[in-house]
Structures are given as structure tokens and as C-alpha cells.
Amino acid sequence: MIMSNVHDVNLSENKLARIIWFSTGIIVMSVGFIGVVVPGLPTTPLMILAAACFAKSSQRFYDWIINNKMFGKHVINYREGKGIPKKVKPIILTTMWIFVIFAIFVGIPDELLIPKILTFALALFGTIFITSLPSIV
């Protein structure tokens, strides 16, 4: 069996699908850039998602993300299945739960119970996902 390089873009043959993947990648990447200056908005996970979108639509944009000095190394490690640095996991989880607790008890009005429950459930899912990722020592 021939193994393909995870960093080779697999362009969709469907032009509409490529346009949708590319557009989604641009939107996610733009929000990720906002996360550079806005506390609580995670840049690296959004760039990982943007890279996944570009992996189906644009080798040039995918290469730009993985070669970026700020977050490229983290995207490469994730895409190659190496995971995230062990010392970063507690920082990620602490930051995430601070914002989740703030959202549930301050940001979301008391009469909106379903958004509070969904926020908590998504945070639990995120915690399980992050803790299940391999750790780079």
C-alpha cells in the first residue's frame, strides 16, 4: 500500500466543493487571525481547521499555514498525528474552562438554559478531545 504525504493537498474534483472548502478555509483562517489579538479566541485550533479545509482546495494556502512561524509547527504536529505539547494541555484546559464558566454564569442570561447546557456539554467534549490527543514531551 502506498502511503500519501499528509501535507499533499487532495484537491476535490468537484469545482463547487473546492470553492466551498476554500471559502470555509478563508473564513476560519480570518477568525483565527482575530484570535491572535483577542483573548479567549483560539488561533491554533482554527488554523488546524483552516489547514484541513485548504487540504481539499489549495496547496498554496495549505503550505502558507504549515510554514507560518507562529502556528505552523503546531498545525504540522497535529496533522501528522503527533499531538500537542504536554505542558500546553493544562494551559488550554484552564483557559477554556475559565471562559466557559464565565459564559455560563455571567455571559449567558439565566433564562437561556439550553445555551448554558450546550456550552457546558461542548466544553466537556473539548476536554475529552484535548486529553485524548497524544502528548509531545
Short mmCIF file of C-alpha atoms in Angstrom, two decimals:
data_model
loop_
_atom_site.label_atom_id
_atom_site.label_comp_id
_atom_site.label_asym_id
_atom_site.label_seq_id
_atom_site.Cartn_x
_atom_site.Cartn_y
_atom_site.Cartn_z
CA MET A 1 0.00 0.00 0.00
CA ILE A 2 1.34 3.44 -0.94
CA MET A 3 1.15 5.99 1.87
CA SER A 4 0.47 9.55 0.79
CA ASN A 5 2.09 12.50 2.50
CA VAL A 6 -0.40 14.19 4.83
CA HIS A 7 0.84 17.54 3.53
CA ASP A 8 -0.01 16.85 -0.11
CA VAL A 9 -3.29 18.54 -0.90
CA ASN A 10 -6.01 16.23 -2.22
CA LEU A 11 -7.95 18.60 -4.44
CA SER A 12 -11.59 17.75 -4.82
CA GLU A 13 -12.51 17.11 -8.45
CA ASN A 14 -15.80 18.89 -7.89
CA LYS A 15 -15.20 22.61 -8.53
CA LEU A 16 -18.12 23.66 -6.29
CA ALA A 17 -16.77 21.53 -3.44
CA ARG A 18 -13.33 23.13 -3.82
CA ILE A 19 -14.89 26.59 -3.73
CA ILE A 20 -16.82 25.70 -0.56
CA TRP A 21 -13.71 24.19 1.12
CA PHE A 22 -11.60 27.20 0.13
CA SER A 23 -14.22 29.74 1.27
CA THR A 24 -14.63 27.95 4.58
CA GLY A 25 -10.84 27.89 5.00
CA ILE A 26 -10.61 31.65 4.36
CA ILE A 27 -13.37 32.38 6.88
CA VAL A 28 -11.88 30.12 9.58
CA MET A 29 -8.37 31.49 8.93
CA SER A 30 -9.68 35.07 9.23
CA VAL A 31 -11.32 34.30 12.57
CA GLY A 32 -8.07 32.64 13.63
CA PHE A 33 -6.17 35.84 12.86
CA ILE A 34 -8.59 37.76 15.05
CA GLY A 35 -7.72 35.26 17.79
CA VAL A 36 -4.12 36.49 17.74
CA VAL A 37 -5.22 39.73 19.41
CA VAL A 38 -8.50 38.72 21.11
CA PRO A 39 -8.01 36.76 24.34
CA GLY A 40 -10.04 33.57 24.52
CA LEU A 41 -10.35 33.10 20.76
CA PRO A 42 -8.04 30.18 19.96
CA THR A 43 -5.79 30.77 16.96
CA THR A 44 -4.09 27.38 16.60
CA PRO A 45 -7.22 25.17 16.55
CA LEU A 46 -8.76 27.49 13.98
CA MET A 47 -5.62 27.30 11.85
CA ILE A 48 -5.71 23.50 12.10
CA LEU A 49 -9.29 23.63 10.83
CA ALA A 50 -8.34 26.08 8.07
CA ALA A 51 -5.46 23.79 7.04
CA ALA A 52 -7.91 20.89 6.80
CA CYS A 53 -10.12 22.99 4.52
CA PHE A 54 -7.17 24.05 2.37
CA ALA A 55 -6.00 20.41 2.20
CA LYS A 56 -9.05 19.90 -0.03
CA SER A 57 -8.82 23.12 -2.01
CA SER A 58 -5.45 24.93 -2.18
CA GLN A 59 -1.88 23.67 -1.87
CA ARG A 60 -0.62 27.28 -1.76
CA PHE A 61 -2.77 28.29 1.22
CA TYR A 62 -2.15 24.97 2.99
CA ASP A 63 1.62 25.44 2.58
CA TRP A 64 1.35 29.02 3.87
CA ILE A 65 -0.35 27.81 7.07
CA ILE A 66 2.08 24.97 7.78
CA ASN A 67 5.08 27.23 7.08
CA ASN A 68 3.87 30.05 9.33
CA LYS A 69 6.38 30.82 12.10
CA MET A 70 3.72 31.43 14.75
CA PHE A 71 1.48 28.37 14.48
CA GLY A 72 2.78 26.23 11.58
CA LYS A 73 4.70 23.82 13.80
CA HIS A 74 1.60 23.11 15.88
CA VAL A 75 -0.52 22.53 12.75
CA ILE A 76 2.12 20.15 11.34
CA ASN A 77 2.32 18.19 14.60
CA TYR A 78 -1.45 17.82 14.72
CA ARG A 79 -1.80 16.89 11.03
CA GLU A 80 0.96 14.28 11.37
CA GLY A 81 -0.77 12.75 14.40
CA LYS A 82 1.94 13.74 16.87
CA GLY A 83 -0.46 15.67 19.09
CA ILE A 84 0.21 18.72 21.22
CA PRO A 85 2.90 19.57 23.77
CA LYS A 86 2.22 18.01 27.18
CA LYS A 87 2.93 21.27 29.02
CA VAL A 88 0.35 23.12 26.89
CA LYS A 89 -2.61 20.86 27.69
CA PRO A 90 -3.21 22.29 31.21
CA ILE A 91 -2.98 25.83 29.84
CA ILE A 92 -5.50 25.05 27.10
CA LEU A 93 -7.92 23.39 29.51
CA THR A 94 -7.61 26.09 32.18
CA THR A 95 -8.18 28.89 29.68
CA MET A 96 -11.10 27.08 28.09
CA TRP A 97 -12.82 26.41 31.42
CA ILE A 98 -12.31 30.00 32.64
CA PHE A 99 -14.18 31.25 29.58
CA VAL A 100 -16.82 28.51 29.81
CA ILE A 101 -17.52 29.27 33.46
CA PHE A 102 -17.66 32.99 32.67
CA ALA A 103 -20.07 32.33 29.80
CA ILE A 104 -22.34 30.08 31.85
CA PHE A 105 -22.51 32.25 34.98
CA VAL A 106 -22.10 35.76 33.56
CA GLY A 107 -22.33 35.90 29.76
CA ILE A 108 -25.42 33.80 29.08
CA PRO A 109 -28.64 35.10 30.68
CA ASP A 110 -30.19 32.81 33.31
CA GLU A 111 -33.38 32.35 31.30
CA LEU A 112 -31.41 30.70 28.46
CA LEU A 113 -30.87 27.28 29.98
CA ILE A 114 -30.30 25.37 26.72
CA PRO A 115 -27.33 27.53 25.60
CA LYS A 116 -25.81 27.10 29.07
CA ILE A 117 -26.19 23.32 28.86
CA LEU A 118 -24.79 23.25 25.31
CA THR A 119 -21.81 25.39 26.34
CA PHE A 120 -21.05 23.04 29.21
CA ALA A 121 -21.52 19.93 27.03
CA LEU A 122 -19.21 21.31 24.32
CA ALA A 123 -16.61 22.15 26.95
CA LEU A 124 -16.79 18.57 28.24
CA PHE A 125 -16.41 17.27 24.69
CA GLY A 126 -13.45 19.63 24.15
CA THR A 127 -11.84 18.47 27.38
CA ILE A 128 -12.18 14.81 26.40
CA PHE A 129 -10.82 15.55 22.92
CA ILE A 130 -7.80 17.53 24.18
CA THR A 131 -6.91 14.99 26.87
CA SER A 132 -7.18 12.13 24.35
CA LEU A 133 -4.68 13.72 21.94
CA PRO A 134 -1.14 12.34 22.02
CA SER A 135 1.32 14.42 24.04
CA ILE A 136 4.63 15.68 22.76
CA VAL A 137 7.12 15.70 25.62
#
